[in-house]
XYZ file of C-alpha atoms in Angstrom:
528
model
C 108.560 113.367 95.228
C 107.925 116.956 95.459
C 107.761 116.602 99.134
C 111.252 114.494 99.327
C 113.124 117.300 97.393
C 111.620 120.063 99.562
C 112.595 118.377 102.714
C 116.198 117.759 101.623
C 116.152 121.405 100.403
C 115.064 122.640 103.873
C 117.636 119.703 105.076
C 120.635 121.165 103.129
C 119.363 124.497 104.212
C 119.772 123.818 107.859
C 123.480 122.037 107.353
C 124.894 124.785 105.787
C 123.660 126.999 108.904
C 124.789 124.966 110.974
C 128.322 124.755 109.026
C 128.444 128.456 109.440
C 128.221 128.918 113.069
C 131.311 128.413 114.987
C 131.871 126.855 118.406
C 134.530 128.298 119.966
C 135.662 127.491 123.316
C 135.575 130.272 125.877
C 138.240 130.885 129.563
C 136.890 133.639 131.484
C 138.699 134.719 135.188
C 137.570 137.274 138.137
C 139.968 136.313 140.517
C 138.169 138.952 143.313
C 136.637 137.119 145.653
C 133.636 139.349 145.577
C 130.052 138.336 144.724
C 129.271 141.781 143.506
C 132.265 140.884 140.768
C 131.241 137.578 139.715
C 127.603 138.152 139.117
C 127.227 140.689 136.297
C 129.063 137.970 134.134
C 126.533 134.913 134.593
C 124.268 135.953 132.438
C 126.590 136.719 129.857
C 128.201 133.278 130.183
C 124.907 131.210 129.663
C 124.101 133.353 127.002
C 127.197 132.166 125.285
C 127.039 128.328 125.971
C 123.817 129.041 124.916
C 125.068 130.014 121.576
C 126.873 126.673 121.221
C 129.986 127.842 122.370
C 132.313 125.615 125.481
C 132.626 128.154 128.731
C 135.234 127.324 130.896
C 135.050 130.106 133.909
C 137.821 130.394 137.111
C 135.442 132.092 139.739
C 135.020 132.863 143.461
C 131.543 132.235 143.400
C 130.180 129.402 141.171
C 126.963 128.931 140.111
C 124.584 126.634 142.200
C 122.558 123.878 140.285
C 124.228 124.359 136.856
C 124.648 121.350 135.511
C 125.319 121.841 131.559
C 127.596 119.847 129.087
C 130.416 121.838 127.484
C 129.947 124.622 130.702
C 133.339 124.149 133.495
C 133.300 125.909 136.617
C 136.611 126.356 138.425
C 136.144 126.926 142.065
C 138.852 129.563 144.025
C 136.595 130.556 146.500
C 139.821 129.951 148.716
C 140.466 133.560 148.402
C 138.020 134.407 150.418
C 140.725 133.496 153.074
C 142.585 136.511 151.774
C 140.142 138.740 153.033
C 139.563 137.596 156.858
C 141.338 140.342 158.590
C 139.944 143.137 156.086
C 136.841 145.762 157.706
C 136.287 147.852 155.254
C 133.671 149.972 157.973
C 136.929 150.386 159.990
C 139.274 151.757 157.093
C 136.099 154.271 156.370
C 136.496 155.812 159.915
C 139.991 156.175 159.112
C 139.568 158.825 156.599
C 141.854 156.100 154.669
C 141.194 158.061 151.015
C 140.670 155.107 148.075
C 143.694 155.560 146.554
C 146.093 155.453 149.739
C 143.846 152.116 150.818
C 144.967 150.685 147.079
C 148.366 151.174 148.195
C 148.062 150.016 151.836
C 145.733 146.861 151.638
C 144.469 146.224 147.882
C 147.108 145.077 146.302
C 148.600 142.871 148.747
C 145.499 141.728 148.941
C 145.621 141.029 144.994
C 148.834 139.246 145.583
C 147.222 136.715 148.014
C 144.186 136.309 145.392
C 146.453 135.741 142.157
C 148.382 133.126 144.630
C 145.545 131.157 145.001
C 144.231 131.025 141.479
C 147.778 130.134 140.312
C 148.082 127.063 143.305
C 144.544 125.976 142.458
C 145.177 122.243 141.313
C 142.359 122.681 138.352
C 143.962 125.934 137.229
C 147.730 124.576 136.910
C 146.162 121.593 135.109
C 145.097 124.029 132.890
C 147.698 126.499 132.494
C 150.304 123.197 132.455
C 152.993 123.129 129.348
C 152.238 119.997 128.775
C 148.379 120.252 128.094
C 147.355 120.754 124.881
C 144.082 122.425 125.161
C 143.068 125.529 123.259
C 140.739 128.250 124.080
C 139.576 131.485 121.356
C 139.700 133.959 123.688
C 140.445 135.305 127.573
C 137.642 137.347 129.602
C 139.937 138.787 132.233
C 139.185 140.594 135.140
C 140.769 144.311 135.047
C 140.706 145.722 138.227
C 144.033 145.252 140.254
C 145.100 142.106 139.023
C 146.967 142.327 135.717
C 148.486 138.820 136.201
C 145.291 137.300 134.657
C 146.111 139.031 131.617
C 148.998 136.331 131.385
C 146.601 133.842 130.526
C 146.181 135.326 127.033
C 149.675 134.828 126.423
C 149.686 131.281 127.263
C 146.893 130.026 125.468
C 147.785 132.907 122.267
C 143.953 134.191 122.281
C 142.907 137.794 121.878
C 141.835 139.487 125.409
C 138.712 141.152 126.380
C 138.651 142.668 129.887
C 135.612 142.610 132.289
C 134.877 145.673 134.645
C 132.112 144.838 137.384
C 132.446 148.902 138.198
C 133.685 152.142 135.989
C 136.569 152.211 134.296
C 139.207 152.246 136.892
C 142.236 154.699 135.943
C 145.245 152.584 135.631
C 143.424 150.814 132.750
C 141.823 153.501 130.581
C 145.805 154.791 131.125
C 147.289 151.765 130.064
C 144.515 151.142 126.752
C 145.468 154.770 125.619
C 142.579 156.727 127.539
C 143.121 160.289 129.010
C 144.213 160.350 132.344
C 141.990 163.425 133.750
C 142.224 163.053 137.621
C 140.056 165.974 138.237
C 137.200 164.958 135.682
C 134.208 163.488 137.907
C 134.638 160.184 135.871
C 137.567 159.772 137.759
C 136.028 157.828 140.351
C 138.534 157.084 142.729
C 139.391 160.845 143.363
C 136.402 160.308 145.586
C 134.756 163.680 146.613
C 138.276 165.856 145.238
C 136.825 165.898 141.147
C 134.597 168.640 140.040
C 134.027 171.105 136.909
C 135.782 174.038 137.193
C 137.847 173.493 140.703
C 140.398 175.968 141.501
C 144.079 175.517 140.494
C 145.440 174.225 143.289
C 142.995 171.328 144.074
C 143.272 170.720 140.412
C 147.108 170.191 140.852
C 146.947 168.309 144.013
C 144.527 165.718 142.202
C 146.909 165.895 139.591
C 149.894 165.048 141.741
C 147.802 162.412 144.005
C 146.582 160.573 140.820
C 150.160 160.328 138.777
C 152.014 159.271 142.016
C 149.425 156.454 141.972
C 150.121 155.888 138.765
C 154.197 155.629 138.695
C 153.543 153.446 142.152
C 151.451 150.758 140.111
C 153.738 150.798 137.071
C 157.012 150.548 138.624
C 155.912 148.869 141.962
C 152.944 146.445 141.502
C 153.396 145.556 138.065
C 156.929 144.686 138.582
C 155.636 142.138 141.594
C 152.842 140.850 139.747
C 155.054 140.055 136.236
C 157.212 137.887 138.572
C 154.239 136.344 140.034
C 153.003 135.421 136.726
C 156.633 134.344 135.512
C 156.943 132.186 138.506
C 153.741 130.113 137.558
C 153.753 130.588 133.983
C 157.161 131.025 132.850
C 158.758 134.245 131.195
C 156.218 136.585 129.387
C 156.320 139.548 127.386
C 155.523 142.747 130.256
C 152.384 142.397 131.333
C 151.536 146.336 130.186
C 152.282 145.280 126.856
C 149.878 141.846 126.672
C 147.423 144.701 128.160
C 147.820 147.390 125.591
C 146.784 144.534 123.088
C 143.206 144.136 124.576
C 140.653 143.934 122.044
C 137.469 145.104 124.320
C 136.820 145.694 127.326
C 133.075 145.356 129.261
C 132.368 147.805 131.682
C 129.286 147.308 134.169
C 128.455 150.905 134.309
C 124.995 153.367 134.008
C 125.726 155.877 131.284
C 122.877 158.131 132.963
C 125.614 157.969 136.136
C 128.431 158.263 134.458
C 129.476 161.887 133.630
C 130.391 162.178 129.761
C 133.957 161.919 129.037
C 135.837 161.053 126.161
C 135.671 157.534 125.289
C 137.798 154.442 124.286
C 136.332 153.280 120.772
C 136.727 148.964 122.259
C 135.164 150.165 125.745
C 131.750 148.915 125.512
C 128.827 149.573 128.452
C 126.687 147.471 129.995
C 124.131 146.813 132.866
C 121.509 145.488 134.918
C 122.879 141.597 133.219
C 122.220 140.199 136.969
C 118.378 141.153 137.537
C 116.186 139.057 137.301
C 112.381 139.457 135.974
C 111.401 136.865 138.450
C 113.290 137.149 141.611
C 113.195 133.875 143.734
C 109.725 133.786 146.134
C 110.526 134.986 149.708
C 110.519 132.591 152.608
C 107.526 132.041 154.623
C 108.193 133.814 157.773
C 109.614 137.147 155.731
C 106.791 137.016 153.552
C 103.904 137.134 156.414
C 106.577 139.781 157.895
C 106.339 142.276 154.502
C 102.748 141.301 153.926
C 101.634 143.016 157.293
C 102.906 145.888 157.025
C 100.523 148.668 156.602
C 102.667 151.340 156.307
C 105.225 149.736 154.250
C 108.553 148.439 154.646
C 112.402 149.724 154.692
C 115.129 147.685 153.531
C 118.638 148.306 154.874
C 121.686 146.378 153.769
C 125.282 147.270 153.494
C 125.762 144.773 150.929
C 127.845 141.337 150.639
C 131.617 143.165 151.681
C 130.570 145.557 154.363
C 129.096 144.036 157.665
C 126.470 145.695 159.396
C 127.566 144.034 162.869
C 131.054 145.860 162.245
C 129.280 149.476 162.359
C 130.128 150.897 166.258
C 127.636 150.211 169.052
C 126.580 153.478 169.071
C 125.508 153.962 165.796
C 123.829 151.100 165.734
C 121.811 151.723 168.779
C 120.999 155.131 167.083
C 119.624 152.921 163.924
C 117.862 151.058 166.300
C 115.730 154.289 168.181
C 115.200 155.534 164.747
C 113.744 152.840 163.345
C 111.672 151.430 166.447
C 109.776 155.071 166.193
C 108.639 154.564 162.810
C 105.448 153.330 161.482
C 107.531 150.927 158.986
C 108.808 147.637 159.214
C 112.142 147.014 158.660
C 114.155 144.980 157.054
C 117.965 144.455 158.095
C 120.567 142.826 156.599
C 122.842 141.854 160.333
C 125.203 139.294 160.409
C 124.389 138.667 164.448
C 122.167 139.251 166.971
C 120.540 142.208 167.902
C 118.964 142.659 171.382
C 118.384 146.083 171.162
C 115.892 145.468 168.405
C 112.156 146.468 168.731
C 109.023 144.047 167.120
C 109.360 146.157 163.336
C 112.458 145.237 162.547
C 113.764 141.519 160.866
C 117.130 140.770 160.719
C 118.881 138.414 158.882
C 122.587 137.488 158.175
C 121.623 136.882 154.317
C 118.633 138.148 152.172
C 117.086 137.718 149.004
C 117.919 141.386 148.305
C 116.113 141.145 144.662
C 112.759 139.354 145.992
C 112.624 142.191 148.794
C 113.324 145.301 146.222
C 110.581 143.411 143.988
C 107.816 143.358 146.748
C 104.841 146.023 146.035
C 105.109 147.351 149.939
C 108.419 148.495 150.035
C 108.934 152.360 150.464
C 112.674 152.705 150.384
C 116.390 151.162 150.603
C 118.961 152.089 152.486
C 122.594 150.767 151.074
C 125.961 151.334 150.676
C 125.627 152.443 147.126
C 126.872 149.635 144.826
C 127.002 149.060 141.440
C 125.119 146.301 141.686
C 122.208 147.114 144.032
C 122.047 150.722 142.835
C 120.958 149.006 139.581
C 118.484 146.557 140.957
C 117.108 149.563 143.411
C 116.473 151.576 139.485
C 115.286 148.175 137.941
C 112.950 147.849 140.731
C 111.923 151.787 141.419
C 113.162 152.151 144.427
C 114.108 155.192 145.780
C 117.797 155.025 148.400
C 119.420 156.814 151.001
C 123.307 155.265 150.953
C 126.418 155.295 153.264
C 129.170 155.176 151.163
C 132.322 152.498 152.014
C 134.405 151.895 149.976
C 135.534 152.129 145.752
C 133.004 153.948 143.499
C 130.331 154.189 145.994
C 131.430 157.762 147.069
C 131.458 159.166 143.247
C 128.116 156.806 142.478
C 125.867 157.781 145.460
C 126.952 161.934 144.447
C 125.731 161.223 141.091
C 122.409 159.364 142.698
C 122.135 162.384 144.722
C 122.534 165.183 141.734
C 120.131 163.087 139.640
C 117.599 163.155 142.524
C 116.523 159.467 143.628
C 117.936 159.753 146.628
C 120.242 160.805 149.320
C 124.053 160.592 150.613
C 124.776 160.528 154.264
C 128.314 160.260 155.283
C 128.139 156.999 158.270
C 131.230 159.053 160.172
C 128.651 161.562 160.843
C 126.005 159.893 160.980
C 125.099 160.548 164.784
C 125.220 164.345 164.801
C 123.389 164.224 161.235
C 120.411 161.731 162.744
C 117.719 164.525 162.818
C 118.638 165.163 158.933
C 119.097 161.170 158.805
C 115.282 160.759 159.790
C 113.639 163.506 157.842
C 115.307 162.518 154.550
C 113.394 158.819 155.436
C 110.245 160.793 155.748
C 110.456 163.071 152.809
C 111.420 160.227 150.180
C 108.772 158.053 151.407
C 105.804 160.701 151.509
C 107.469 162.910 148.686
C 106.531 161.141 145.274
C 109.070 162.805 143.453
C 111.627 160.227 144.208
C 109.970 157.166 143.440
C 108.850 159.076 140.070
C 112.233 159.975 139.025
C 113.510 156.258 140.194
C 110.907 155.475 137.617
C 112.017 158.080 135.023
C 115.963 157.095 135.233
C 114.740 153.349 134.459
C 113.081 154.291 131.343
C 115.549 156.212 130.136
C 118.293 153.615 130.996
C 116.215 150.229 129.035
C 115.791 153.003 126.236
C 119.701 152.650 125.551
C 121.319 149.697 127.240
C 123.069 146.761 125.726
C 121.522 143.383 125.869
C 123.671 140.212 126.996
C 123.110 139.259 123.348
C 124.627 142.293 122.053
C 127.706 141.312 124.354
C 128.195 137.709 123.311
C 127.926 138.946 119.746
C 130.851 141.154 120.014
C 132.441 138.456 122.259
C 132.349 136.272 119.147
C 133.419 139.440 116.693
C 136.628 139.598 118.561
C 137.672 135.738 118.290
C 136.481 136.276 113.832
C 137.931 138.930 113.326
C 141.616 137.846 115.524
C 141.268 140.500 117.904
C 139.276 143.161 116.497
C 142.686 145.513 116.125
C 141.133 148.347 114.320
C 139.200 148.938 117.951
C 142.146 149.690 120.057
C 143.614 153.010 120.140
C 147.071 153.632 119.107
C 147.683 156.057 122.189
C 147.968 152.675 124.062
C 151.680 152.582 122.577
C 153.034 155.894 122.665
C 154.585 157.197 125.867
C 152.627 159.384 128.316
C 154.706 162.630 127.780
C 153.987 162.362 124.281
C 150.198 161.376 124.445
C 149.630 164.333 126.247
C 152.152 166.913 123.927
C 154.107 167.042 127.429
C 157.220 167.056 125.095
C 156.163 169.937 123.161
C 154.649 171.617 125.848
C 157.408 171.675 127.765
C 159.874 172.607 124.321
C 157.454 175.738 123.801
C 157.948 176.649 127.358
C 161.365 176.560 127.113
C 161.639 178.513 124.066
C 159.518 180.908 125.235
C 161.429 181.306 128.326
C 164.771 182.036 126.640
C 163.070 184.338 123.972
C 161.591 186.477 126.844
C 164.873 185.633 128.956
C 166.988 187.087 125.772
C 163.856 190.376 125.014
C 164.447 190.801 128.885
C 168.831 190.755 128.055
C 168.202 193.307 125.204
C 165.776 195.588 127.084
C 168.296 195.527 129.661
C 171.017 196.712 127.603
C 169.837 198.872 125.765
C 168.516 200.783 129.122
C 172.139 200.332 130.434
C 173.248 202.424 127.029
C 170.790 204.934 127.653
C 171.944 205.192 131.469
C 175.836 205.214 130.389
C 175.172 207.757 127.692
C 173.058 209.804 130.249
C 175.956 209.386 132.362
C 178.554 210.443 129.957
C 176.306 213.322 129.196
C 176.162 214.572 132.522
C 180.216 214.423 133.266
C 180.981 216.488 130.044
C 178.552 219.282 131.307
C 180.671 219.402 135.103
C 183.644 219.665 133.307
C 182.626 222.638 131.280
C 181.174 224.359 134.507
């Protein structure tokens, strides 16, 4: 008997539980057609089906072999289409500055991506008037495609924003952030942002980064509202449903980032895509790493930047380099390579995780990523990076000042090969690097969010029905004012007639003097 009531207890126990957690169903979109994009989130999106709750994700790159009830995967890898005629090595050579290849390429490019998610038969079954479905809440993409945001407004959920790099300008702007476009946070100021930079590079940053600005508010947001409106019907501006975001995940490294003031809903994370046990190498790279001696290099320019589009001649040079060293490499190159000597393995695709994870490997050479700078720390590895394109330029500097590694500009690559080949040999022999790769990982596991910590605030914004007290109210007043512009530029003014009217008086009272001086002067002629 005893044992019956006990069991119910336990019975009733577990119902009650189980009446307080909430399934809620989940849409989450990152149009870019970018693996580096898509794959932070993964994690994050198991965790919550794993928590009970129905995921429904639009993405470029779906999972393989995921097979899970109550877990939808919307395929629009079509976009990759979008990106055929794009070589991002070529724009570098260019001298094509990140914010004036935004305006030139990106968000056409955008455009052509937002097309195809909208004309994607599964999507418009979705997004359909007539379908009755209801979701909790939106995990947008915000990069340069604010037309996802519209999906919030058709399905009436709160919205969180995903980042799969910092905090890109236009946003923190349009969430109620301080624009500071000479502050080193400001990534996409490239090489131009500093601490104490003289006046006039601070006002050409200043003048650079608010043109930007007024472009994408008056120019890009005005195409991409009538983009949404065309698929979705009319919608409140698109700044507005933005300024009502209730968080916003940013896949960043606080030990990177340079401290800056910061949103209260703008939440950090990293390092959700490594894995503890990184899938086993194939057989013929494995006997390739296992023999070597001296160690290996791995080079890769990562999954948007071909190493086959570098020119012949700095490849060649890559190729003398390397065939003089006493380490195998291993190369990430999309096509043949005849110039190759017997150390070096190429490959059109990697297991980039499984290499960084094997014990013989002495160093990477990248492009400087978000993603594989983290799985370079998770790993210890120290790099050596060409910057491309986006953060890379502002994250590699910040590698560089923190000292696990080196930048190396690929324009100049060829008269900087000496320098090119002794920075190989002093981070491999020099154990300072790998020890501070080592260091930097402690430090960032110390303080880092876990994808549980995510999905838990994931499900605090759908409870408490958008988590308002989070967002700032700067979001909603007008840039002249956030800033005290109006005031400023009042005092100014006041100032400026109060001197303009000390100046008047001076004036005339010195024009008294003169005339009385004058008069002076006459009397006394007349008398003589």
């Amino acid at each position: 008997m005893k044992r019956n009531i006990a069991g119910l207890s336990f019975l009733l126990h577990v119902l009650i539980i189980a009446n307080e957690l909430e399934c809620y169903k989940i849409l989450s979109v990152i149009p870019t057609p970018s693996y580096s994009h898509q794959i932070p989130y993964r994690q994050l999106w198991l965790e919550l089906h794993a928590r009970g709750h129905e995921i429904v994700v639009i993405t470029t790159n779906p999972m393989p072999n995921i097979s899970l009830p109550n877990f939808t995967q919307i395929d629009i890898s079509q976009s990759y289409s979008c990106l055929k005629e794009l070589n991002f090595i070529e724009n570098r050579f260019e001298h094509l500055s990140w914010l004036t290849f935004l305006q030139n390429y990106v968000m056409s490019l955008y455009t052509c991506f937002l097309t195809e998610v909208f004309n994607s038969s599964e999507v418009k079954k979705l997004y359909a008037p007539d379908n009755p479905v209801k979701f909790d809440v939106l995990l947008a993409e915000f990069f340069y495609g604010p037309a996802m945001c519209a999906f919030a407004h058709r399905f009436n959920v709160p919205l969180i924003g995903l980042s799969s790099l910092g905090m890109i300008t236009l946003n923190e702007f349009i969430l109620g952030g301080l624009v500071l476009p000479s502050h080193e946070y400001t990534w996409e100021m490239e090489a131009n942002t500093g601490t104490n930079l003289p006046f006039f590079k601070r006002l050409s940053n200043f003048v650079t980064m608010w043109s930007f600005l007024y472009n994408v508010n008056f120019n890009i947001f005005f195409f991409q509202q009538k983009l949404a409106e065309k698929y979705l019907g009319p919608l409140p501006p698109l700044t507005d449903i933005m300024r009502n975001t209730s968080l916003i995940f940013i896949n960043e490294i606080d030990i990177l980032s340079p401290a800056r003031p910061k949103l209260p809903n703008m939440i950090s994370f990293n390092f959700f895509h490594v894995s503890d046990n990184p899938t086993p190498l194939s057989k013929d790279l494995e006997e390739f790493l296992d023999d070597a001696e001296e160690g290996f290099i791995y080079f890769s320019l990562g999954t948007n930047v071909r190493s086959s589009y570098l020119p012949k001649e700095i490849i060649r040079m890559f190729c003398n380099i390397f065939s003089k060293m006493p380490y195998k490499i291993v190369w990430k190159y999309e096509q043949d390579l005849p110039e190759k000597s017997g150390n070096i393995y190429i490959k059109n695709w990697l297991p980039q995780q499984s290499i960084l994870a094997h014990p013989k490997i002495k160093l990477f050479i990248y492009q400087g990523g978000q993603q594989s700078t983290e799985e370079a720390i998770n790993f210890g590895v120290p790099v050596i990076a060409f910057p491309i394109l986006g953060d890379q330029d502002y994250l590699v500097r910040r590698i560089e000042a923190l000292g696990i590694g080196k930048y190396f500009d690929i324009r100049t690559i060829i008269p900087d090969q000496m320098k090119f080949k002794n920075a190989i040999d002093e981070i491999i022999t020099n154990e300072k690097y790998k020890n501070r790769v080592l260091d930097i990982r402690t430090q960032i596991r110390e303080t880092s969010q876990d994808v549980k910590k995510i999905a838990w605030w994931t499900e605090y914004v759908i409870r408490t029905k958008g988590a308002l007290h989070l967002r700032s109210t700067l979001a909603w007043e007008p840039w002249y004012q956030r800033y005290d512009m109006d005031i400023i530029i009042f005092l100014t003014i006041v100032i400026f007639i109060i001197f303009l009217i000390v100046i008047s008086i001076i004036v005339n009272i010195l024009m008294y003097f003169y005339k009385m001086m004058d008069t002076s002067t006459h009397r006394k002629h007349k008398i003589h």
